[in-house]
mmCIF file with all atom_site columns, C-alpha atoms and ligand atoms in Angstrom:
data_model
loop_
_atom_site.group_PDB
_atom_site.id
_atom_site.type_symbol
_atom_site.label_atom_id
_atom_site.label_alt_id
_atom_site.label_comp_id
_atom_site.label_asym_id
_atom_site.label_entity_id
_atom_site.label_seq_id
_atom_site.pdbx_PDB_ins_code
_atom_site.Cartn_x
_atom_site.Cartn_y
_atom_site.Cartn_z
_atom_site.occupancy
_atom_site.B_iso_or_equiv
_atom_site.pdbx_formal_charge
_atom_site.auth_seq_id
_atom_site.auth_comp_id
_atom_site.auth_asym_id
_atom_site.auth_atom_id
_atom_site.pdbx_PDB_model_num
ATOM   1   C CA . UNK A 1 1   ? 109.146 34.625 26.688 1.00 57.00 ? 1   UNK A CA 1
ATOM   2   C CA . UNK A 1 2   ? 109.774 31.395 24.303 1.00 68.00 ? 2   UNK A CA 1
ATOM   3   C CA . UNK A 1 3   ? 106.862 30.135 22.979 1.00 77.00 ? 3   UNK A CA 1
ATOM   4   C CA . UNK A 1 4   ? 107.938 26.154 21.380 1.00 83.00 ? 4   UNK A CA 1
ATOM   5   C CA . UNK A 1 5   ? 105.748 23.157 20.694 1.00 82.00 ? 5   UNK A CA 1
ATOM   6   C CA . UNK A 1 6   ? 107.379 20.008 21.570 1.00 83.00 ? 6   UNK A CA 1
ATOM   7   C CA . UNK A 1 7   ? 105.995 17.297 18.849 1.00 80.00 ? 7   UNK A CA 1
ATOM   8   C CA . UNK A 1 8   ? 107.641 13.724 19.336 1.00 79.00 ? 8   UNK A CA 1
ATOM   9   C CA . UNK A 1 9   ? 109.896 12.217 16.128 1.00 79.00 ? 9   UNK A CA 1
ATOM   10  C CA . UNK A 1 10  ? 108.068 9.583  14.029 1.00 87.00 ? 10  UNK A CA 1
ATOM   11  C CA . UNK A 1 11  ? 104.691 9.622  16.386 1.00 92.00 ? 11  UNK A CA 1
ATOM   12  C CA . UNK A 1 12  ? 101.677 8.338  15.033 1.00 95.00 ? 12  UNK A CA 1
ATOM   13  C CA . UNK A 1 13  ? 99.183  10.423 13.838 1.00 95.00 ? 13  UNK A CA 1
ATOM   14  C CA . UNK A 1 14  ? 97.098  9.918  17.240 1.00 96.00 ? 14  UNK A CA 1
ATOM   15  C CA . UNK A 1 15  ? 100.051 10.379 19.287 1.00 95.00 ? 15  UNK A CA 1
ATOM   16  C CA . UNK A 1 16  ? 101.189 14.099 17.676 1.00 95.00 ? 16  UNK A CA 1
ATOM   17  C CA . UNK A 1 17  ? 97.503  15.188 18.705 1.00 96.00 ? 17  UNK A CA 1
ATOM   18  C CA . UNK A 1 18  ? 97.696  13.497 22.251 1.00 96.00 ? 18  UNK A CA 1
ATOM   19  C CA . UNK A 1 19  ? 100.923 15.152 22.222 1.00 94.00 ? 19  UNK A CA 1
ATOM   20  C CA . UNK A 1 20  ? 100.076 19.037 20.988 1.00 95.00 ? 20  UNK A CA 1
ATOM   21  C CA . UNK A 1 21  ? 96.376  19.537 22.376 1.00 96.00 ? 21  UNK A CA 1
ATOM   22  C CA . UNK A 1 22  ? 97.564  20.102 25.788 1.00 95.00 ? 22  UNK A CA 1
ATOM   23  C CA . UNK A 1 23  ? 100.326 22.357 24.781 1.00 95.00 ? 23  UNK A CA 1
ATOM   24  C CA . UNK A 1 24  ? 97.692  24.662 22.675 1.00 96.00 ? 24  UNK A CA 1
ATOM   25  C CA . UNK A 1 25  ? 95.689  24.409 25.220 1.00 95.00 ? 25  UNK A CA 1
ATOM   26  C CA . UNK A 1 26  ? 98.419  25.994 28.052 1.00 94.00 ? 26  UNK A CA 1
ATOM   27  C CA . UNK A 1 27  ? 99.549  28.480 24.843 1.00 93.00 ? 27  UNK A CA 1
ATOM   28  C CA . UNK A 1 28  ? 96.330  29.740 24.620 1.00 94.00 ? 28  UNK A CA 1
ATOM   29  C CA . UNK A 1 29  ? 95.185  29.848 28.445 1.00 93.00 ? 29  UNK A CA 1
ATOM   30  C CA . UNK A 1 30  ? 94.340  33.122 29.791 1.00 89.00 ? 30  UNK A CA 1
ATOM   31  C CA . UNK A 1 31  ? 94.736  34.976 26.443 1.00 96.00 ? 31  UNK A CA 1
ATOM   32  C CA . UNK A 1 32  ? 91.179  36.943 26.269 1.00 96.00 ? 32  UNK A CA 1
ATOM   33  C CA . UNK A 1 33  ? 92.274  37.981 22.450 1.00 98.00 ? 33  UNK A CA 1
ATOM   34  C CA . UNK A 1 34  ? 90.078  35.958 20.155 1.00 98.00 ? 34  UNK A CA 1
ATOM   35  C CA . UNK A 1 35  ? 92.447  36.669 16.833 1.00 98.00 ? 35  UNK A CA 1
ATOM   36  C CA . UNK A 1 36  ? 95.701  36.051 18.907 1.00 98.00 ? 36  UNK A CA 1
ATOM   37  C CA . UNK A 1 37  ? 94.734  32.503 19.893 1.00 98.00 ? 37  UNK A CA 1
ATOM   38  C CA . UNK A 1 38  ? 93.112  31.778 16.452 1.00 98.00 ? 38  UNK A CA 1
ATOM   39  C CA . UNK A 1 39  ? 96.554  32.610 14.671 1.00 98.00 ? 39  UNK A CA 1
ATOM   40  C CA . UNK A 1 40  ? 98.440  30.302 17.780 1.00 97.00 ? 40  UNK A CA 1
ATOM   41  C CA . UNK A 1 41  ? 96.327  27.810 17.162 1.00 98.00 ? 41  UNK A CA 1
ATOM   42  C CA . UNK A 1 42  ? 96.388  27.783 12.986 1.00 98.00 ? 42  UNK A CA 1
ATOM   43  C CA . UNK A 1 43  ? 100.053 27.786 13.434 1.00 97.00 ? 43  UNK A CA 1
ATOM   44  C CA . UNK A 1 44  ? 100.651 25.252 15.863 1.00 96.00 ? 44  UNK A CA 1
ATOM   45  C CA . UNK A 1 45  ? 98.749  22.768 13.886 1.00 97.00 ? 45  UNK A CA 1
ATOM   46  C CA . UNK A 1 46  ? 100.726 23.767 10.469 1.00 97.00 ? 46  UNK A CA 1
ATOM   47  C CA . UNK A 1 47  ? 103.712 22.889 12.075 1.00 94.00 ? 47  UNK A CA 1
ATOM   48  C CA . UNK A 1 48  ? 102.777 19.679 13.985 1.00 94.00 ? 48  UNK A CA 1
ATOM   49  C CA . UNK A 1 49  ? 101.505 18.166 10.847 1.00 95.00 ? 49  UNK A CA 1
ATOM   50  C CA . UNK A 1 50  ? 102.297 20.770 7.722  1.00 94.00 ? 50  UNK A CA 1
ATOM   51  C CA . UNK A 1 51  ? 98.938  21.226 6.763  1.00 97.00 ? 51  UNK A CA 1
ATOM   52  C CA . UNK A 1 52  ? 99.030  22.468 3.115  1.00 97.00 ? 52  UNK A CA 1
ATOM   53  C CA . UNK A 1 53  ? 96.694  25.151 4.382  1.00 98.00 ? 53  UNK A CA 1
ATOM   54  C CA . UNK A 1 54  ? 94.764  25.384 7.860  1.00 98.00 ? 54  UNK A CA 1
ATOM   55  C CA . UNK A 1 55  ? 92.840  28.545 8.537  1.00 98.00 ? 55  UNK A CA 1
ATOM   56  C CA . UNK A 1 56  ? 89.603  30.080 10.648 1.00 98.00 ? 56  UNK A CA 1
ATOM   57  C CA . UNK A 1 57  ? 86.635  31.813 8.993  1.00 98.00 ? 57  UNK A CA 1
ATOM   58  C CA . UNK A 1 58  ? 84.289  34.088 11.160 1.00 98.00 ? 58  UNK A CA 1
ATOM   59  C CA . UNK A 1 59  ? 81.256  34.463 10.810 1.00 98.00 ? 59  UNK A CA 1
ATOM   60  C CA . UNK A 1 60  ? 80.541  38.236 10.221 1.00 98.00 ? 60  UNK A CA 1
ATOM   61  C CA . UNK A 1 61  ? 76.889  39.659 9.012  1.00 94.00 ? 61  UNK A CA 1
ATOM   62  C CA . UNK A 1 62  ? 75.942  37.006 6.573  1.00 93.00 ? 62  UNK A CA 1
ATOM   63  C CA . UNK A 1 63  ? 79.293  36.018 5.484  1.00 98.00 ? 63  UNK A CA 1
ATOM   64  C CA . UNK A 1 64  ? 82.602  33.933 6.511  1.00 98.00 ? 64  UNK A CA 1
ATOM   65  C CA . UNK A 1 65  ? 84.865  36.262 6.646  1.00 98.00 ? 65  UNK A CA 1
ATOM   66  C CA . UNK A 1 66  ? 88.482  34.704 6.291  1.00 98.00 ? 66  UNK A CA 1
ATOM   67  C CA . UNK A 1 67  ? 90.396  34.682 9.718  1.00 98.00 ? 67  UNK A CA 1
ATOM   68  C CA . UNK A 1 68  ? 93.898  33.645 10.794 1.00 98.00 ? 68  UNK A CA 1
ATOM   69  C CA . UNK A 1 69  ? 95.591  31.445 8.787  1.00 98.00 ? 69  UNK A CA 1
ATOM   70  C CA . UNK A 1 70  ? 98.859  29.496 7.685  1.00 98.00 ? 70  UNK A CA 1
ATOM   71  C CA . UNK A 1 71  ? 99.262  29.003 4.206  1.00 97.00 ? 71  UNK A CA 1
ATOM   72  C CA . UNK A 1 72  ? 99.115  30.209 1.128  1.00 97.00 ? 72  UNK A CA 1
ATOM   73  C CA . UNK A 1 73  ? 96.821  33.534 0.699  1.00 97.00 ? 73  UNK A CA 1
ATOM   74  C CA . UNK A 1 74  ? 92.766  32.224 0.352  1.00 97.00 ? 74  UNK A CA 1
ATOM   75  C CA . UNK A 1 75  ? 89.286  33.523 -0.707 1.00 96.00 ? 75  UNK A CA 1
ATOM   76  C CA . UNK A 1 76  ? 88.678  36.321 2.025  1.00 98.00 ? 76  UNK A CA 1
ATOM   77  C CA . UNK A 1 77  ? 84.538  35.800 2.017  1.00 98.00 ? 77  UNK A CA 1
ATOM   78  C CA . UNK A 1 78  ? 82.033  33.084 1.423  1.00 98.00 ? 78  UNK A CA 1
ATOM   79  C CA . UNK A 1 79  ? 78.726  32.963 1.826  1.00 98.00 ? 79  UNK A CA 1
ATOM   80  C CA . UNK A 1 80  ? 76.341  31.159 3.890  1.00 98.00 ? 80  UNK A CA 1
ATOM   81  C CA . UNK A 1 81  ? 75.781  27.217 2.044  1.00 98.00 ? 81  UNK A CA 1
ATOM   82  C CA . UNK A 1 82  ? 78.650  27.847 -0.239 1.00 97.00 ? 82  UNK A CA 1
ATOM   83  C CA . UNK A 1 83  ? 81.553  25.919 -0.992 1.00 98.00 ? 83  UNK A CA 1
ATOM   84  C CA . UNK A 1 84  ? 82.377  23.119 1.913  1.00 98.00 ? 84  UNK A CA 1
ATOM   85  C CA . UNK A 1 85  ? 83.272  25.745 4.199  1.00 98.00 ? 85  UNK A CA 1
ATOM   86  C CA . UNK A 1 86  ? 79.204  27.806 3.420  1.00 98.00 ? 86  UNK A CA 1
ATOM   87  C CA . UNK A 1 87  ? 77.876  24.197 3.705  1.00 98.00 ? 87  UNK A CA 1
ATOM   88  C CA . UNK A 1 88  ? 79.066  22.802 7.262  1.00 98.00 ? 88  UNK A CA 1
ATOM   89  C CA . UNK A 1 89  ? 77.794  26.711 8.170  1.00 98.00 ? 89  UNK A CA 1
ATOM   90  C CA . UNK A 1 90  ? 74.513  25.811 6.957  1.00 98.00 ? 90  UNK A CA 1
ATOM   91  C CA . UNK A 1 91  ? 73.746  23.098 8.097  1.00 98.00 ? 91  UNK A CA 1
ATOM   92  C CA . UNK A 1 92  ? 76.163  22.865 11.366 1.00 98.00 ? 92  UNK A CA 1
ATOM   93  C CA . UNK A 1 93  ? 77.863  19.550 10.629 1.00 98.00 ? 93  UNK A CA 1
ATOM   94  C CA . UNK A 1 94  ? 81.660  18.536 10.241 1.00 98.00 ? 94  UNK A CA 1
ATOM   95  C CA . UNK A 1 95  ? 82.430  18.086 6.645  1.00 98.00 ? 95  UNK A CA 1
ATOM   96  C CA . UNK A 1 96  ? 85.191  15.594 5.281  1.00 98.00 ? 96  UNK A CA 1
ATOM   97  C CA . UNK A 1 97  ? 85.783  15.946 2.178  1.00 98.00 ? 97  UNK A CA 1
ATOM   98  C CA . UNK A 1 98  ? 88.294  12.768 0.817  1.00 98.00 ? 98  UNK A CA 1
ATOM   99  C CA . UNK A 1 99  ? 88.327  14.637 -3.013 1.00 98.00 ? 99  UNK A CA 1
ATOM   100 C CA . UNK A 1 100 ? 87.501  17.766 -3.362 1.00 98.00 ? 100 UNK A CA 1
ATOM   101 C CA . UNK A 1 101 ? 86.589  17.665 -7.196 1.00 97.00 ? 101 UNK A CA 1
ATOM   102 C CA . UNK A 1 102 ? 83.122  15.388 -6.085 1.00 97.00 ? 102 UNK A CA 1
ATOM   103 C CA . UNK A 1 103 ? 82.054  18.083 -3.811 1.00 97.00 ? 103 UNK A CA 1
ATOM   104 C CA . UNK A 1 104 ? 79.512  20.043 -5.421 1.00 93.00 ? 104 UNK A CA 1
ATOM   105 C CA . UNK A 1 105 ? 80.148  23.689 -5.235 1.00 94.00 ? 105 UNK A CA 1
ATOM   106 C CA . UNK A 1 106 ? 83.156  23.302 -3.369 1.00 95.00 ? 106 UNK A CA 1
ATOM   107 C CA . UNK A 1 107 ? 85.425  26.701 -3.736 1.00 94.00 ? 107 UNK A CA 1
ATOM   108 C CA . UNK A 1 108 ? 89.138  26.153 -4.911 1.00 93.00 ? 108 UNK A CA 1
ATOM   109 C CA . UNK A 1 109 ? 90.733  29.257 -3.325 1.00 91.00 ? 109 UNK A CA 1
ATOM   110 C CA . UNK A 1 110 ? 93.924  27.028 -4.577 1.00 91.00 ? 110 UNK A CA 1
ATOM   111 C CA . UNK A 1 111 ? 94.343  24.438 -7.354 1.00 93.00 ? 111 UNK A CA 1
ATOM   112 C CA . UNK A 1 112 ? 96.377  22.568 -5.053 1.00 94.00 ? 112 UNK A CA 1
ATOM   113 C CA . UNK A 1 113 ? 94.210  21.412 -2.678 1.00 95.00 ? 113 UNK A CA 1
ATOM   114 C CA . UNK A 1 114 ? 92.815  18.071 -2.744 1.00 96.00 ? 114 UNK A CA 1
ATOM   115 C CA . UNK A 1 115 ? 91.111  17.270 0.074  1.00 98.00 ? 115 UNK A CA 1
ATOM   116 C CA . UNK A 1 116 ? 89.373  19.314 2.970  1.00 98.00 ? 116 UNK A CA 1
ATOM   117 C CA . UNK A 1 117 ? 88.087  18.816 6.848  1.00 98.00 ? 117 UNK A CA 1
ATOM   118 C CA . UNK A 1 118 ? 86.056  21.820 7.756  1.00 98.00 ? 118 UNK A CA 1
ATOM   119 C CA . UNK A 1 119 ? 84.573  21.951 11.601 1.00 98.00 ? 119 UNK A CA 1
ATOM   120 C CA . UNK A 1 120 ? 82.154  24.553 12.414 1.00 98.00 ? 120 UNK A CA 1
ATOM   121 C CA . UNK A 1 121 ? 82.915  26.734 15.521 1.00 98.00 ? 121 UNK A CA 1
ATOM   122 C CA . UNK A 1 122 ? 80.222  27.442 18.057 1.00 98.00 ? 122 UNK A CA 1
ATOM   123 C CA . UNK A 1 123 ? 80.397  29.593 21.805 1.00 97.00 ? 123 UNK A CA 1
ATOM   124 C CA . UNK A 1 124 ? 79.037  28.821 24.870 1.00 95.00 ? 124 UNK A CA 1
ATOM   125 C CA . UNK A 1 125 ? 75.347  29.592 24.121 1.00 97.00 ? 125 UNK A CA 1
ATOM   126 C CA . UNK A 1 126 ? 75.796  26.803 21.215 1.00 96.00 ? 126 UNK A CA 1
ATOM   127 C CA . UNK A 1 127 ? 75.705  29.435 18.547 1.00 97.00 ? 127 UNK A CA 1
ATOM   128 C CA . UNK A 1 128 ? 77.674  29.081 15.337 1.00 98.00 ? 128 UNK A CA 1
ATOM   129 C CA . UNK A 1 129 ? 80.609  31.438 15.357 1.00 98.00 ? 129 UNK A CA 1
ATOM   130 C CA . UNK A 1 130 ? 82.753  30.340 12.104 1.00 98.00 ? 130 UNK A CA 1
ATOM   131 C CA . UNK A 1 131 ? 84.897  27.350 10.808 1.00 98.00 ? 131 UNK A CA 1
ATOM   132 C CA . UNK A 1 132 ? 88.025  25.665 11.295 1.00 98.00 ? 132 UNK A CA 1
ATOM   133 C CA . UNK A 1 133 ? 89.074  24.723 7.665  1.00 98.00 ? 133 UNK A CA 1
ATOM   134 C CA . UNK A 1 134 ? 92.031  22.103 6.740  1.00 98.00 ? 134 UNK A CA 1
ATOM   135 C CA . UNK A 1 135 ? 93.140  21.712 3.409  1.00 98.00 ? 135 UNK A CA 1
ATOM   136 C CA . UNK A 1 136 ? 95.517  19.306 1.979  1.00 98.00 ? 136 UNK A CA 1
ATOM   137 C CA . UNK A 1 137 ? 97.286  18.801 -1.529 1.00 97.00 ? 137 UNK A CA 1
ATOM   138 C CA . UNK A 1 138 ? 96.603  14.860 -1.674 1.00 97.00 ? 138 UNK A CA 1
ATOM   139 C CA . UNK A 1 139 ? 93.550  12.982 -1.666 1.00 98.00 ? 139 UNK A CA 1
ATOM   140 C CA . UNK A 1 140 ? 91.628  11.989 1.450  1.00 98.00 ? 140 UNK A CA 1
ATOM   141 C CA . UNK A 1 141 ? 94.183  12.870 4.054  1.00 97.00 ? 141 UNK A CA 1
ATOM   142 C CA . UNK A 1 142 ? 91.460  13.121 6.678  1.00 98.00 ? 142 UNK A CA 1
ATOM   143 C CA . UNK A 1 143 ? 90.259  10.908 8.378  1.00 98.00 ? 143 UNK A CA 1
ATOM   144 C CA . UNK A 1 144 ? 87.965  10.104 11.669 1.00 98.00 ? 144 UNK A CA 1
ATOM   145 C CA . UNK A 1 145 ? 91.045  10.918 13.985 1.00 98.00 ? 145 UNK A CA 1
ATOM   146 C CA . UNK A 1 146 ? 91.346  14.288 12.982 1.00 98.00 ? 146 UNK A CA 1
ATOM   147 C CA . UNK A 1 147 ? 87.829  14.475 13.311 1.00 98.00 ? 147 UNK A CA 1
ATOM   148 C CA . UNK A 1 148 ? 87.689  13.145 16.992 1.00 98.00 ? 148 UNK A CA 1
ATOM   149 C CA . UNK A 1 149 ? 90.862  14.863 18.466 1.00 98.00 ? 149 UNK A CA 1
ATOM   150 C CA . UNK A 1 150 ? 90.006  18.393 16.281 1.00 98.00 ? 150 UNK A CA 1
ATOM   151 C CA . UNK A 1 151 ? 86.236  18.277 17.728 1.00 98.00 ? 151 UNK A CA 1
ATOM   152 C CA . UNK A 1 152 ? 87.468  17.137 20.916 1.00 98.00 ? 152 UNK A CA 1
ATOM   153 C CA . UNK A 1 153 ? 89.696  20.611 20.764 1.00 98.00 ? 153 UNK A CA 1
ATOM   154 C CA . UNK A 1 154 ? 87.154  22.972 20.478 1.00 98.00 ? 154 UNK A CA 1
ATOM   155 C CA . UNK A 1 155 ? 84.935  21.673 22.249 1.00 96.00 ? 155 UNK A CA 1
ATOM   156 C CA . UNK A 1 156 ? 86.729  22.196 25.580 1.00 94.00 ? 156 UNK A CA 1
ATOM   157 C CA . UNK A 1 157 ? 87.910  25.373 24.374 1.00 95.00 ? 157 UNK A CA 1
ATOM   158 C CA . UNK A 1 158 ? 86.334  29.200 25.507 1.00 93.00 ? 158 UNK A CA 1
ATOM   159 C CA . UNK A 1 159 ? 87.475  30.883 22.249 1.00 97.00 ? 159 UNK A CA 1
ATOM   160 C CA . UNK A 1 160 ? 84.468  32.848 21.675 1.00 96.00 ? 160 UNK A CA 1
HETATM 161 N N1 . SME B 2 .   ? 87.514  25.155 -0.196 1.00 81.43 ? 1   SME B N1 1
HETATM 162 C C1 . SME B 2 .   ? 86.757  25.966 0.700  1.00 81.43 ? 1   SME B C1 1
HETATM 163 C C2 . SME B 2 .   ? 87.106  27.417 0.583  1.00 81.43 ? 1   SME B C2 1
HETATM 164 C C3 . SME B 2 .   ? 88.161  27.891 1.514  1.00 81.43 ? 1   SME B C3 1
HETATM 165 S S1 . SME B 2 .   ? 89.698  27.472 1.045  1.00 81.43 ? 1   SME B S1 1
HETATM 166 O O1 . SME B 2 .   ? 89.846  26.067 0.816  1.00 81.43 ? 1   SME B O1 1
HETATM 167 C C4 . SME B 2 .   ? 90.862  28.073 2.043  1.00 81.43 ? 1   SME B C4 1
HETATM 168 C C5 . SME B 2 .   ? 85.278  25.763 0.466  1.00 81.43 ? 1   SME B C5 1
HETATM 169 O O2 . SME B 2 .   ? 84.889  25.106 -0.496 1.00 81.43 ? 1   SME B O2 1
HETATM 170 O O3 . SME B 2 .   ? 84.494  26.263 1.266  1.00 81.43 ? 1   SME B O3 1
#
């Protein structure tokens, strides 16, 4: 079976994301396997838009625990209202983070990273499950389309 993303040449932002949702969510259709689709879906949005890192942490006992990923290796646990990833936990919000040094606590798994989106995870009771978390080597890469088209993608999917 080939498994390939088609992601148009020189799109827009907007239009790479109109582009790839649909084709993550046919990838990960039927597929029961909560890690398998978490690692499809971390590396399907690395290689739309080479995300310096983009990665899942569950929550497990009190702690994230680090999930699938693509990038460079990262801090396996945090705990509940730490770093940006502890904090959207806490208090169930999406965090943008446009520099990372004027976040207060935030955890530098990597000196490289800059900026940060992190989007908590919930199932279908509407209980928190863990966080998507988006890193990127410059300064405020994110921005309110990620936000929209990200939320918009898991919130219409059945991960959990
Ligand atoms: N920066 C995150 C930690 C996770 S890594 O960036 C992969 C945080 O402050 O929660």
């Amino acid at each position: 079976m080939s498994v390939s993303l088609f992601c148009p040449e020189g799109a827009s932002k907007e239009e790479k994301y109109q582009a790839l949702i649909p084709q993550i969510q046919s990838l990960i259709a039927g597929e029961p396997d909560l890690i398998a689709n978490l690692a499809n879906i971390a590396a399907a949005f690395k290689q739309a838009f080479d995300f310096f890192w983009i990665g899942f942490y569950l929550i497990q006992a009190n702690e994230l625990v680090l999930g699938p990923f693509q990038g460079p290796p990262a801090c396996t646990r945090i705990r509940y209202a730490q770093g940006v990833c502890g904090t959207a936990w806490k208090e169930r919000k999406i965090i943008r983070v446009p520099d990372v040094d004027q976040f207060p606590g935030h955890i530098a798994c990597n000196s490289a990273s800059r900026s940060e989106l992190v989007i908590p995870l919930y199932d279908q009771d509407g209980a928190i499950r863990g966080v998507l978390d988006i890193d990127s080597d410059e300064l405020d890469v994110f921005d309110a389309i990620d936000v929209h088209y990200l939320k918009f993608f898991f919130d219409h999917v059945d991960l959990f």
